[in-house]
Short mmCIF file of C-alpha atoms in Angstrom, two decimals:
data_model
loop_
_atom_site.label_atom_id
_atom_site.label_comp_id
_atom_site.label_asym_id
_atom_site.label_seq_id
_atom_site.Cartn_x
_atom_site.Cartn_y
_atom_site.Cartn_z
CA UNK A 1 14.02 0.69 -18.03
CA UNK A 2 11.17 0.05 -15.66
CA UNK A 3 11.07 1.99 -12.57
CA UNK A 4 12.51 0.60 -9.39
CA UNK A 5 9.81 0.06 -6.85
CA UNK A 6 9.97 1.16 -3.38
CA UNK A 7 7.25 1.20 -0.69
CA UNK A 8 6.97 1.86 2.90
CA UNK A 9 5.62 -0.76 5.08
CA UNK A 10 4.07 0.07 8.41
CA UNK A 11 3.90 -2.31 11.33
CA UNK A 12 0.69 -3.76 12.44
CA UNK A 13 -0.57 -6.08 15.19
CA UNK A 14 -2.16 -9.45 14.06
CA UNK A 15 -5.55 -10.19 14.71
CA UNK A 16 -5.65 -13.12 17.25
CA UNK A 17 -7.71 -16.30 17.32
CA UNK A 18 -7.76 -17.42 13.70
CA UNK A 19 -5.63 -18.40 10.58
CA UNK A 20 -4.65 -15.22 8.89
CA UNK A 21 -2.94 -14.79 5.38
CA UNK A 22 -0.78 -12.38 3.67
CA UNK A 23 -0.89 -12.25 0.04
CA UNK A 24 1.81 -10.95 -2.31
CA UNK A 25 0.63 -9.09 -5.65
CA UNK A 26 2.45 -7.87 -8.69
CA UNK A 27 0.90 -4.69 -10.19
CA UNK A 28 1.29 -3.44 -13.81
CA UNK A 29 0.12 -0.12 -14.78
CA UNK A 30 0.10 0.35 -18.61
CA UNK A 31 -0.15 3.70 -20.34
CA UNK A 32 -2.71 4.57 -23.06
CA UNK A 33 -2.82 8.24 -22.68
CA UNK A 34 -1.93 9.75 -26.12
CA UNK A 35 -2.20 12.87 -28.30
CA UNK A 36 -4.56 11.15 -30.72
CA UNK A 37 -7.28 10.32 -28.34
CA UNK A 38 -6.69 12.79 -25.46
CA UNK A 39 -6.02 16.28 -26.87
CA UNK A 40 -9.52 17.27 -28.11
CA UNK A 41 -9.75 21.10 -28.47
CA UNK A 42 -6.23 21.61 -27.00
CA UNK A 43 -2.48 20.77 -27.61
CA UNK A 44 -1.22 17.66 -26.10
CA UNK A 45 1.93 18.31 -23.76
CA UNK A 46 5.34 17.58 -25.19
CA UNK A 47 8.29 15.97 -23.65
CA UNK A 48 7.09 16.69 -20.06
CA UNK A 49 4.04 14.57 -20.40
CA UNK A 50 3.98 12.00 -17.60
CA UNK A 51 2.21 10.33 -14.92
CA UNK A 52 3.17 11.36 -11.35
CA UNK A 53 4.28 8.83 -8.83
CA UNK A 54 1.81 6.09 -8.67
CA UNK A 55 0.96 5.86 -5.00
CA UNK A 56 -1.47 3.88 -2.95
CA UNK A 57 -2.59 2.32 0.25
CA UNK A 58 -4.31 -0.93 1.22
CA UNK A 59 -6.99 -0.75 3.77
CA UNK A 60 -10.23 -1.96 5.17
CA UNK A 61 -13.78 -0.86 4.42
CA UNK A 62 -13.99 1.57 7.23
CA UNK A 63 -12.15 4.26 5.35
CA UNK A 64 -12.26 5.83 1.97
CA UNK A 65 -9.50 8.08 0.53
CA UNK A 66 -10.79 9.17 -2.85
CA UNK A 67 -14.29 8.95 -4.36
CA UNK A 68 -16.15 10.32 -7.28
CA UNK A 69 -18.80 12.88 -6.39
CA UNK A 70 -17.17 14.09 -3.07
CA UNK A 71 -14.76 16.83 -2.11
CA UNK A 72 -11.12 15.95 -2.56
CA UNK A 73 -8.86 16.07 0.70
CA UNK A 74 -5.86 18.27 0.79
CA UNK A 75 -3.64 15.08 0.21
CA UNK A 76 -5.69 14.13 -2.96
CA UNK A 77 -5.59 17.72 -4.15
CA UNK A 78 -1.88 17.83 -3.96
CA UNK A 79 -1.43 14.63 -5.86
CA UNK A 80 -4.00 15.96 -8.61
CA UNK A 81 -2.43 19.32 -8.94
CA UNK A 82 1.18 18.85 -8.05
CA UNK A 83 1.86 15.17 -8.19
CA UNK A 84 3.08 15.60 -4.54
CA UNK A 85 1.99 12.70 -2.30
CA UNK A 86 3.55 13.90 0.91
CA UNK A 87 0.31 15.11 2.77
CA UNK A 88 -1.65 12.02 1.49
CA UNK A 89 1.04 9.72 3.07
CA UNK A 90 1.61 11.72 6.35
CA UNK A 91 -1.93 12.68 6.97
CA UNK A 92 -4.58 10.66 5.02
CA UNK A 93 -2.94 7.29 5.11
CA UNK A 94 -1.19 7.80 8.48
CA UNK A 95 -4.42 8.73 10.10
CA UNK A 96 -6.01 5.53 8.72
CA UNK A 97 -3.03 3.44 9.98
CA UNK A 98 -3.26 4.92 13.38
CA UNK A 99 -6.95 4.01 13.52
CA UNK A 100 -6.03 0.33 12.39
CA UNK A 101 -8.02 1.06 9.21
CA UNK A 102 -5.06 0.76 6.77
CA UNK A 103 -1.70 -1.29 6.64
CA UNK A 104 0.79 0.63 4.38
CA UNK A 105 1.59 3.41 1.88
CA UNK A 106 3.43 2.54 -1.21
CA UNK A 107 5.01 4.34 -4.09
CA UNK A 108 5.39 2.68 -7.43
CA UNK A 109 7.33 5.52 -9.18
CA UNK A 110 6.45 7.80 -12.08
CA UNK A 111 6.25 7.40 -15.95
CA UNK A 112 7.29 9.85 -18.56
CA UNK A 113 5.69 9.33 -21.89
CA UNK A 114 8.99 10.01 -23.86
CA UNK A 115 10.70 7.11 -22.17
CA UNK A 116 11.06 3.62 -24.03
CA UNK A 117 8.73 1.90 -21.55
CA UNK A 118 5.07 2.49 -21.27
CA UNK A 119 4.55 0.59 -17.94
CA UNK A 120 4.90 1.24 -14.19
CA UNK A 121 5.63 -2.05 -12.43
CA UNK A 122 5.22 -2.78 -8.69
CA UNK A 123 6.32 -6.28 -7.58
CA UNK A 124 5.84 -8.00 -4.44
CA UNK A 125 3.36 -5.88 -2.47
CA UNK A 126 2.33 -7.78 0.54
CA UNK A 127 -1.23 -7.26 1.68
CA UNK A 128 -2.69 -8.73 4.84
CA UNK A 129 -6.32 -9.91 4.77
CA UNK A 130 -7.45 -7.63 7.51
CA UNK A 131 -6.57 -4.83 4.86
CA UNK A 132 -7.83 -6.20 1.33
CA UNK A 133 -8.93 -3.00 -0.29
CA UNK A 134 -6.53 -1.31 -2.58
CA UNK A 135 -6.59 2.50 -3.50
CA UNK A 136 -4.16 4.05 -5.88
CA UNK A 137 -3.70 7.52 -7.44
CA UNK A 138 -1.61 9.40 -10.00
CA UNK A 139 -1.67 12.95 -11.46
CA UNK A 140 -2.02 13.34 -15.25
CA UNK A 141 0.89 15.88 -15.69
CA UNK A 142 0.89 18.67 -16.67
CA UNK A 143 -2.75 19.44 -16.10
CA UNK A 144 -5.00 21.76 -13.80
CA UNK A 145 -6.05 18.97 -11.43
CA UNK A 146 -6.60 15.80 -13.63
CA UNK A 147 -5.76 12.46 -12.22
CA UNK A 148 -6.60 8.66 -12.26
CA UNK A 149 -7.72 6.62 -9.14
CA UNK A 150 -8.99 3.27 -8.19
CA UNK A 151 -11.04 3.44 -4.92
CA UNK A 152 -11.27 0.46 -2.51
CA UNK A 153 -10.49 -2.22 -5.03
CA UNK A 154 -11.27 -5.45 -3.41
CA UNK A 155 -8.53 -8.14 -3.58
CA UNK A 156 -10.67 -10.85 -1.94
CA UNK A 157 -13.66 -12.77 -2.84
CA UNK A 158 -15.89 -15.34 -1.00
CA UNK A 159 -12.86 -15.63 1.54
CA UNK A 160 -10.08 -16.11 -1.05
CA UNK A 161 -7.62 -14.03 -2.69
CA UNK A 162 -8.38 -13.04 -6.23
CA UNK A 163 -5.83 -14.46 -8.66
CA UNK A 164 -5.98 -11.71 -11.39
CA UNK A 165 -7.82 -8.22 -11.65
CA UNK A 166 -7.71 -6.18 -14.92
CA UNK A 167 -9.45 -2.76 -15.04
CA UNK A 168 -9.56 0.08 -17.66
CA UNK A 169 -8.45 3.46 -16.09
CA UNK A 170 -10.36 6.69 -17.26
CA UNK A 171 -9.52 10.35 -16.17
CA UNK A 172 -10.92 12.36 -13.26
CA UNK A 173 -10.97 16.01 -12.28
CA UNK A 174 -10.26 16.58 -8.54
CA UNK A 175 -12.54 19.67 -8.63
CA UNK A 176 -9.75 21.87 -6.91
CA UNK A 177 -8.65 24.09 -9.91
CA UNK A 178 -10.23 25.49 -13.11
CA UNK A 179 -8.75 24.81 -16.59
CA UNK A 180 -9.65 22.97 -19.71
CA UNK A 181 -6.02 22.48 -21.15
CA UNK A 182 -2.79 20.81 -20.24
CA UNK A 183 -1.59 23.67 -18.21
CA UNK A 184 -0.55 24.41 -14.50
CA UNK A 185 -1.24 27.35 -12.13
CA UNK A 186 -4.94 27.86 -12.94
CA UNK A 187 -7.40 29.69 -10.60
CA UNK A 188 -8.66 27.52 -7.60
CA UNK A 189 -12.10 26.05 -7.95
CA UNK A 190 -14.49 26.89 -4.99
CA UNK A 191 -16.55 23.99 -3.57
CA UNK A 192 -15.72 21.59 -6.45
CA UNK A 193 -16.07 17.90 -6.16
CA UNK A 194 -14.19 15.13 -7.95
CA UNK A 195 -15.89 14.20 -11.25
CA UNK A 196 -15.26 11.90 -14.28
CA UNK A 197 -13.54 13.34 -17.37
CA UNK A 198 -14.40 10.47 -19.56
CA UNK A 199 -15.94 12.05 -22.95
CA UNK A 200 -15.08 15.46 -21.55
CA UNK A 201 -12.63 17.51 -23.58
CA UNK A 202 -9.71 17.11 -23.87
CA UNK A 203 -10.46 13.47 -23.27
CA UNK A 204 -12.77 11.26 -25.36
CA UNK A 205 -14.27 7.70 -24.59
CA UNK A 206 -10.87 5.96 -24.69
CA UNK A 207 -9.11 4.60 -21.70
CA UNK A 208 -6.01 6.49 -20.42
CA UNK A 209 -4.33 3.39 -18.87
CA UNK A 210 -4.85 -0.19 -17.79
CA UNK A 211 -4.31 -1.78 -14.29
CA UNK A 212 -3.46 -5.23 -13.92
CA UNK A 213 -3.06 -6.93 -10.54
CA UNK A 214 -1.77 -10.41 -10.26
CA UNK A 215 -1.45 -12.83 -7.36
CA UNK A 216 2.12 -14.04 -6.84
CA UNK A 217 1.80 -16.09 -3.48
CA UNK A 218 -0.05 -16.54 -0.20
CA UNK A 219 1.25 -17.08 3.20
CA UNK A 220 -1.03 -18.53 5.94
CA UNK A 221 -0.33 -17.21 9.48
CA UNK A 222 -1.75 -19.30 12.42
CA UNK A 223 -2.41 -17.36 15.57
CA UNK A 224 -4.00 -18.24 18.83
CA UNK A 225 -4.83 -16.35 22.22
CA UNK A 226 -2.29 -17.48 24.80
CA UNK A 227 0.46 -14.93 24.46
CA UNK A 228 -1.30 -11.83 23.20
CA UNK A 229 -0.08 -9.57 26.09
CA UNK A 230 3.52 -9.72 25.12
CA UNK A 231 4.63 -6.49 23.43
CA UNK A 232 7.53 -5.87 21.15
CA UNK A 233 9.29 -2.34 20.63
CA UNK A 234 10.50 -0.61 18.81
CA UNK A 235 8.93 -1.84 15.57
CA UNK A 236 10.41 -0.91 13.06
CA UNK A 237 13.85 -1.80 14.71
CA UNK A 238 17.40 -1.44 13.67
CA UNK A 239 19.56 -3.43 16.11
CA UNK A 240 17.49 -4.61 19.25
CA UNK A 241 14.09 -5.35 20.10
CA UNK A 242 12.52 -5.49 23.57
CA UNK A 243 9.73 -7.93 24.73
CA UNK A 244 7.81 -6.71 27.58
CA UNK A 245 4.65 -7.97 29.60
CA UNK A 246 6.26 -11.57 29.70
CA UNK A 247 5.18 -12.08 33.35
CA UNK A 248 2.49 -14.89 33.56
CA UNK A 249 2.33 -15.25 29.72
CA UNK A 250 4.01 -18.76 29.82
CA UNK A 251 6.08 -17.38 26.93
CA UNK A 252 8.62 -20.21 26.06
CA UNK A 253 10.39 -19.10 22.85
CA UNK A 254 10.28 -16.70 19.95
CA UNK A 255 11.15 -17.46 16.55
CA UNK A 256 11.89 -15.11 13.71
CA UNK A 257 10.95 -16.27 10.03
CA UNK A 258 11.32 -14.50 6.70
CA UNK A 259 8.07 -13.39 5.10
CA UNK A 260 8.34 -16.63 3.03
CA UNK A 261 8.44 -18.76 6.17
CA UNK A 262 12.22 -19.56 6.51
CA UNK A 263 13.34 -19.72 10.07
CA UNK A 264 16.25 -17.20 10.81
CA UNK A 265 16.48 -17.46 14.50
CA UNK A 266 15.08 -19.13 17.61
CA UNK A 267 15.40 -17.40 21.01
CA UNK A 268 14.43 -19.32 24.36
CA UNK A 269 12.80 -17.05 26.85
CA UNK A 270 15.38 -16.45 29.70
CA UNK A 271 14.41 -16.56 33.40
CA UNK A 272 13.48 -12.86 33.71
CA UNK A 273 10.72 -11.13 35.50
CA UNK A 274 8.86 -9.07 32.88
CA UNK A 275 11.08 -8.16 29.82
CA UNK A 276 14.34 -8.89 27.76
CA UNK A 277 15.97 -7.66 24.84
CA UNK A 278 16.93 -9.57 21.57
CA UNK A 279 19.69 -8.50 19.31
CA UNK A 280 18.61 -8.37 15.65
CA UNK A 281 21.51 -6.45 14.24
CA UNK A 282 22.57 -9.40 11.98
CA UNK A 283 19.21 -9.46 10.15
CA UNK A 284 19.24 -7.62 6.89
CA UNK A 285 16.61 -4.83 6.33
CA UNK A 286 13.13 -6.22 5.39
CA UNK A 287 9.88 -7.83 6.73
CA UNK A 288 9.95 -10.66 9.06
CA UNK A 289 7.40 -12.81 11.11
CA UNK A 290 7.95 -12.84 14.83
CA UNK A 291 6.26 -15.94 16.30
CA UNK A 292 5.76 -16.15 20.09
CA UNK A 293 5.01 -19.65 21.50
CA UNK A 294 3.95 -20.61 25.08
CA UNK A 295 4.41 -23.80 27.00
CA UNK A 296 0.85 -24.72 26.43
CA UNK A 297 0.92 -25.27 22.68
CA UNK A 298 -0.35 -21.75 22.10
CA UNK A 299 1.27 -19.08 19.78
CA UNK A 300 0.89 -15.77 18.25
CA UNK A 301 2.54 -14.20 15.05
CA UNK A 302 3.19 -10.52 14.11
CA UNK A 303 5.00 -8.72 11.60
CA UNK A 304 8.59 -7.18 12.43
CA UNK A 305 10.18 -4.53 10.30
CA UNK A 306 14.05 -4.29 10.33
CA UNK A 307 15.51 -1.23 8.96
#
Protein backbone atom coordinates (compact mmCIF):
# COMPACT_ATOMS: atom_id res chain seq x y z
CA UNK A 1 0.00 0.00 0.00
CA UNK A 2 1.33 3.42 -0.88
CA UNK A 3 2.46 5.56 2.00
CA UNK A 4 0.03 8.08 3.43
CA UNK A 5 1.36 11.54 2.75
CA UNK A 6 1.53 14.23 5.38
CA UNK A 7 3.14 17.61 5.18
CA UNK A 8 3.46 20.64 7.36
CA UNK A 9 2.34 23.88 5.74
CA UNK A 10 3.54 27.10 7.29
CA UNK A 11 1.65 30.41 6.95
CA UNK A 12 2.89 33.16 4.69
CA UNK A 13 1.78 36.66 3.80
CA UNK A 14 0.78 37.26 0.19
CA UNK A 15 2.71 39.72 -1.92
CA UNK A 16 0.41 42.63 -2.73
CA UNK A 17 -0.25 44.47 -5.94
CA UNK A 18 -0.47 41.74 -8.62
CA UNK A 19 -2.13 38.45 -9.50
CA UNK A 20 -0.57 35.52 -7.69
CA UNK A 21 -1.16 31.84 -8.24
CA UNK A 22 -0.95 28.67 -6.18
CA UNK A 23 -0.16 25.45 -8.06
CA UNK A 24 -1.00 21.96 -6.85
CA UNK A 25 1.47 19.23 -7.80
CA UNK A 26 1.52 15.44 -7.48
CA UNK A 27 4.96 13.89 -6.93
CA UNK A 28 5.92 10.28 -7.65
CA UNK A 29 9.25 8.83 -6.50
CA UNK A 30 10.00 5.44 -8.12
CA UNK A 31 12.77 3.19 -6.73
CA UNK A 32 15.44 1.65 -8.99
CA UNK A 33 18.07 1.01 -6.31
CA UNK A 34 18.85 -2.72 -6.49
CA UNK A 35 21.41 -5.43 -5.72
CA UNK A 36 22.38 -6.06 -9.36
CA UNK A 37 23.39 -2.51 -10.23
CA UNK A 38 24.35 -1.05 -6.86
CA UNK A 39 26.45 -3.56 -4.91
CA UNK A 40 29.81 -3.36 -6.66
CA UNK A 41 32.45 -4.76 -4.30
CA UNK A 42 30.09 -5.21 -1.35
CA UNK A 43 26.95 -6.96 -0.20
CA UNK A 44 23.60 -5.32 -0.81
CA UNK A 45 21.62 -4.78 2.43
CA UNK A 46 18.87 -7.27 3.22
CA UNK A 47 15.33 -6.74 4.44
CA UNK A 48 16.25 -3.41 6.04
CA UNK A 49 17.15 -1.77 2.73
CA UNK A 50 15.04 1.37 2.47
CA UNK A 51 14.77 5.02 1.56
CA UNK A 52 14.30 7.20 4.63
CA UNK A 53 11.50 9.74 4.73
CA UNK A 54 11.50 11.70 1.49
CA UNK A 55 11.40 15.28 2.77
CA UNK A 56 11.55 18.63 1.12
CA UNK A 57 10.84 22.33 0.99
CA UNK A 58 9.67 24.80 -1.64
CA UNK A 59 11.55 28.09 -1.64
CA UNK A 60 12.87 31.01 -3.68
CA UNK A 61 16.31 31.60 -5.22
CA UNK A 62 17.63 33.45 -2.16
CA UNK A 63 18.44 30.20 -0.36
CA UNK A 64 20.08 26.84 -1.09
CA UNK A 65 19.71 23.86 1.25
CA UNK A 66 21.94 21.21 -0.34
CA UNK A 67 24.43 21.35 -3.21
CA UNK A 68 27.12 19.22 -4.79
CA UNK A 69 30.63 20.39 -3.93
CA UNK A 70 29.79 22.20 -0.68
CA UNK A 71 29.79 21.21 2.99
CA UNK A 72 26.58 19.64 4.26
CA UNK A 73 24.67 21.45 6.99
CA UNK A 74 23.93 19.59 10.22
CA UNK A 75 20.37 19.12 9.00
CA UNK A 76 21.52 17.52 5.74
CA UNK A 77 24.12 15.43 7.62
CA UNK A 78 21.43 13.95 9.89
CA UNK A 79 19.31 13.01 6.89
CA UNK A 80 22.26 11.38 5.08
CA UNK A 81 23.58 9.47 8.10
CA UNK A 82 20.45 8.75 10.15
CA UNK A 83 17.45 9.47 7.97
CA UNK A 84 16.47 12.04 10.63
CA UNK A 85 14.98 15.27 9.25
CA UNK A 86 14.23 17.03 12.55
CA UNK A 87 17.11 19.54 12.45
CA UNK A 88 16.64 20.10 8.72
CA UNK A 89 12.98 20.96 9.41
CA UNK A 90 13.41 23.03 12.58
CA UNK A 91 16.63 24.86 11.65
CA UNK A 92 17.41 24.85 7.91
CA UNK A 93 13.84 25.19 6.68
CA UNK A 94 12.46 27.23 9.57
CA UNK A 95 15.25 29.80 9.27
CA UNK A 96 14.41 30.17 5.57
CA UNK A 97 10.70 30.53 6.35
CA UNK A 98 11.44 33.18 8.97
CA UNK A 99 13.48 35.08 6.37
CA UNK A 100 10.59 34.80 3.88
CA UNK A 101 12.70 32.61 1.58
CA UNK A 102 10.68 29.38 1.92
CA UNK A 103 7.04 28.43 2.25
CA UNK A 104 6.80 24.96 3.76
CA UNK A 105 8.43 21.72 4.84
CA UNK A 106 6.84 18.46 3.71
CA UNK A 107 7.35 14.76 4.43
CA UNK A 108 6.27 12.19 1.86
CA UNK A 109 7.08 9.07 3.90
CA UNK A 110 9.66 6.29 3.52
CA UNK A 111 9.96 3.22 1.30
CA UNK A 112 11.24 -0.25 2.27
CA UNK A 113 12.43 -2.33 -0.68
CA UNK A 114 10.87 -5.54 0.66
CA UNK A 115 7.38 -4.04 0.48
CA UNK A 116 5.07 -4.62 -2.53
CA UNK A 117 5.17 -1.02 -3.75
CA UNK A 118 8.27 0.56 -5.23
CA UNK A 119 6.95 4.11 -5.06
CA UNK A 120 6.52 7.04 -2.70
CA UNK A 121 3.55 9.18 -3.69
CA UNK A 122 2.91 12.74 -2.56
CA UNK A 123 -0.36 14.24 -3.80
CA UNK A 124 -1.73 17.77 -3.56
CA UNK A 125 1.42 19.68 -2.67
CA UNK A 126 0.48 23.37 -2.91
CA UNK A 127 3.19 25.77 -4.08
CA UNK A 128 2.90 29.56 -4.15
CA UNK A 129 4.57 31.29 -7.08
CA UNK A 130 6.74 33.31 -4.67
CA UNK A 131 8.45 30.01 -3.73
CA UNK A 132 8.66 28.01 -6.99
CA UNK A 133 11.86 26.03 -6.33
CA UNK A 134 11.71 22.48 -4.98
CA UNK A 135 14.42 20.77 -2.90
CA UNK A 136 14.03 17.15 -1.76
CA UNK A 137 16.26 14.68 0.14
CA UNK A 138 16.26 11.06 1.34
CA UNK A 139 18.85 8.71 2.86
CA UNK A 140 19.93 5.50 1.14
CA UNK A 141 19.72 3.22 4.16
CA UNK A 142 21.64 1.59 5.63
CA UNK A 143 24.77 3.43 4.52
CA UNK A 144 27.50 5.68 5.95
CA UNK A 145 26.13 8.97 4.58
CA UNK A 146 24.68 8.21 1.15
CA UNK A 147 21.61 10.00 -0.07
CA UNK A 148 19.67 11.42 -2.97
CA UNK A 149 18.69 15.03 -3.41
CA UNK A 150 17.27 17.48 -5.92
CA UNK A 151 18.43 21.05 -5.45
CA UNK A 152 16.19 24.01 -6.30
CA UNK A 153 14.19 22.33 -9.06
CA UNK A 154 12.36 25.09 -10.92
CA UNK A 155 8.59 24.56 -11.19
CA UNK A 156 7.97 27.65 -13.32
CA UNK A 157 9.17 28.62 -16.78
CA UNK A 158 8.52 31.85 -18.69
CA UNK A 159 5.97 32.93 -16.11
CA UNK A 160 3.99 29.68 -16.23
CA UNK A 161 3.83 26.56 -14.08
CA UNK A 162 5.48 23.54 -15.69
CA UNK A 163 2.97 20.78 -16.45
CA UNK A 164 5.33 17.81 -16.01
CA UNK A 165 8.92 17.19 -14.94
CA UNK A 166 10.71 13.82 -14.93
CA UNK A 167 14.32 13.43 -13.75
CA UNK A 168 16.63 10.49 -13.07
CA UNK A 169 18.03 10.30 -9.55
CA UNK A 170 21.65 9.35 -8.80
CA UNK A 171 23.37 8.85 -5.40
CA UNK A 172 25.49 11.32 -3.45
CA UNK A 173 27.92 11.12 -0.55
CA UNK A 174 27.29 13.80 2.10
CA UNK A 175 31.01 13.94 2.94
CA UNK A 176 30.38 13.57 6.66
CA UNK A 177 31.23 9.90 7.37
CA UNK A 178 33.79 7.42 6.01
CA UNK A 179 32.78 4.03 4.63
CA UNK A 180 32.50 2.19 1.31
CA UNK A 181 29.93 -0.48 2.24
CA UNK A 182 26.27 -0.51 3.29
CA UNK A 183 27.01 -0.03 6.97
CA UNK A 184 26.27 2.45 9.74
CA UNK A 185 28.45 3.90 12.55
CA UNK A 186 31.58 4.69 10.54
CA UNK A 187 34.30 7.22 11.49
CA UNK A 188 33.42 10.85 10.84
CA UNK A 189 34.97 12.57 7.81
CA UNK A 190 36.91 15.75 8.53
CA UNK A 191 36.31 18.63 6.11
CA UNK A 192 34.35 16.56 3.60
CA UNK A 193 32.04 17.96 0.96
CA UNK A 194 29.00 16.59 -0.85
CA UNK A 195 30.04 14.58 -3.92
CA UNK A 196 28.49 12.39 -6.59
CA UNK A 197 28.61 8.60 -6.23
CA UNK A 198 27.64 7.93 -9.84
CA UNK A 199 30.06 5.26 -11.12
CA UNK A 200 31.67 5.10 -7.66
CA UNK A 201 31.49 1.70 -5.90
CA UNK A 202 29.16 0.28 -4.81
CA UNK A 203 27.17 2.21 -7.45
CA UNK A 204 27.50 2.03 -11.21
CA UNK A 205 26.10 4.39 -13.86
CA UNK A 206 22.50 3.26 -13.37
CA UNK A 207 19.98 5.57 -11.73
CA UNK A 208 18.77 4.74 -8.24
CA UNK A 209 15.34 6.34 -8.62
CA UNK A 210 13.11 8.47 -10.81
CA UNK A 211 11.23 11.59 -9.74
CA UNK A 212 8.12 12.63 -11.64
CA UNK A 213 6.29 15.87 -10.82
CA UNK A 214 2.90 16.53 -12.42
CA UNK A 215 0.79 19.69 -12.29
CA UNK A 216 -2.74 19.01 -10.98
CA UNK A 217 -4.31 22.48 -10.80
CA UNK A 218 -3.65 26.21 -10.55
CA UNK A 219 -5.57 28.75 -8.47
CA UNK A 220 -5.15 32.47 -9.20
CA UNK A 221 -5.34 35.00 -6.37
CA UNK A 222 -6.00 38.68 -7.16
CA UNK A 223 -4.53 41.05 -4.58
CA UNK A 224 -4.37 44.83 -4.30
CA UNK A 225 -2.94 47.51 -2.03
CA UNK A 226 -5.92 48.95 -0.10
CA UNK A 227 -6.12 46.80 3.04
CA UNK A 228 -2.56 45.62 3.49
CA UNK A 229 -2.26 46.88 7.06
CA UNK A 230 -4.93 44.55 8.46
CA UNK A 231 -3.31 41.77 10.50
CA UNK A 232 -4.59 38.31 11.45
CA UNK A 233 -3.50 36.23 14.43
CA UNK A 234 -3.01 33.51 15.40
CA UNK A 235 -2.26 31.79 12.13
CA UNK A 236 -2.40 28.77 12.29
CA UNK A 237 -5.60 28.98 14.35
CA UNK A 238 -7.98 26.50 15.97
CA UNK A 239 -11.11 28.28 17.19
CA UNK A 240 -10.81 32.06 16.78
CA UNK A 241 -8.83 34.60 14.78
CA UNK A 242 -8.35 38.26 15.63
CA UNK A 243 -8.23 41.00 13.00
CA UNK A 244 -6.33 44.10 14.05
CA UNK A 245 -5.16 47.39 12.50
CA UNK A 246 -8.66 47.95 11.14
CA UNK A 247 -8.77 51.67 11.86
CA UNK A 248 -8.60 53.72 8.64
CA UNK A 249 -8.40 50.57 6.51
CA UNK A 250 -11.97 50.92 5.14
CA UNK A 251 -12.32 47.16 5.62
CA UNK A 252 -15.87 46.19 4.69
CA UNK A 253 -15.97 42.40 4.85
CA UNK A 254 -13.85 39.28 5.00
CA UNK A 255 -14.56 36.06 3.13
CA UNK A 256 -13.18 32.61 3.84
CA UNK A 257 -12.70 30.31 0.85
CA UNK A 258 -11.41 26.76 0.52
CA UNK A 259 -8.14 26.46 -1.38
CA UNK A 260 -10.23 25.49 -4.44
CA UNK A 261 -12.23 28.70 -4.25
CA UNK A 262 -15.46 27.57 -2.53
CA UNK A 263 -16.90 30.30 -0.28
CA UNK A 264 -17.32 29.01 3.27
CA UNK A 265 -18.17 32.17 5.17
CA UNK A 266 -18.67 35.93 4.83
CA UNK A 267 -18.20 38.28 7.79
CA UNK A 268 -19.16 41.96 7.60
CA UNK A 269 -16.87 44.26 9.54
CA UNK A 270 -18.55 45.38 12.76
CA UNK A 271 -18.47 48.97 13.96
CA UNK A 272 -15.36 48.68 16.10
CA UNK A 273 -12.33 50.87 16.66
CA UNK A 274 -9.35 48.73 15.71
CA UNK A 275 -9.88 44.96 16.15
CA UNK A 276 -12.44 42.17 16.37
CA UNK A 277 -12.50 38.36 16.55
CA UNK A 278 -14.04 35.81 14.20
CA UNK A 279 -15.14 32.34 15.30
CA UNK A 280 -13.62 29.69 12.98
CA UNK A 281 -14.25 26.67 15.20
CA UNK A 282 -16.75 25.23 12.71
CA UNK A 283 -14.12 24.96 9.96
CA UNK A 284 -12.41 21.62 9.46
CA UNK A 285 -8.63 21.42 9.63
CA UNK A 286 -6.92 22.52 6.45
CA UNK A 287 -5.80 25.46 4.33
CA UNK A 288 -8.16 28.31 3.47
CA UNK A 289 -7.95 31.63 1.65
CA UNK A 290 -8.87 34.69 3.68
CA UNK A 291 -9.99 37.60 1.48
CA UNK A 292 -10.23 41.17 2.83
CA UNK A 293 -12.37 43.64 0.84
CA UNK A 294 -12.70 47.38 1.46
CA UNK A 295 -15.41 49.82 0.40
CA UNK A 296 -13.35 51.13 -2.50
CA UNK A 297 -13.24 47.90 -4.57
CA UNK A 298 -9.85 46.95 -3.18
CA UNK A 299 -9.00 43.51 -1.77
CA UNK A 300 -6.20 41.40 -0.41
CA UNK A 301 -5.92 37.62 -0.01
CA UNK A 302 -3.75 35.50 2.28
CA UNK A 303 -3.65 31.93 3.47
CA UNK A 304 -5.30 30.87 6.72
CA UNK A 305 -4.45 27.54 8.33
CA UNK A 306 -6.98 25.85 10.60
CA UNK A 307 -5.54 23.18 12.90
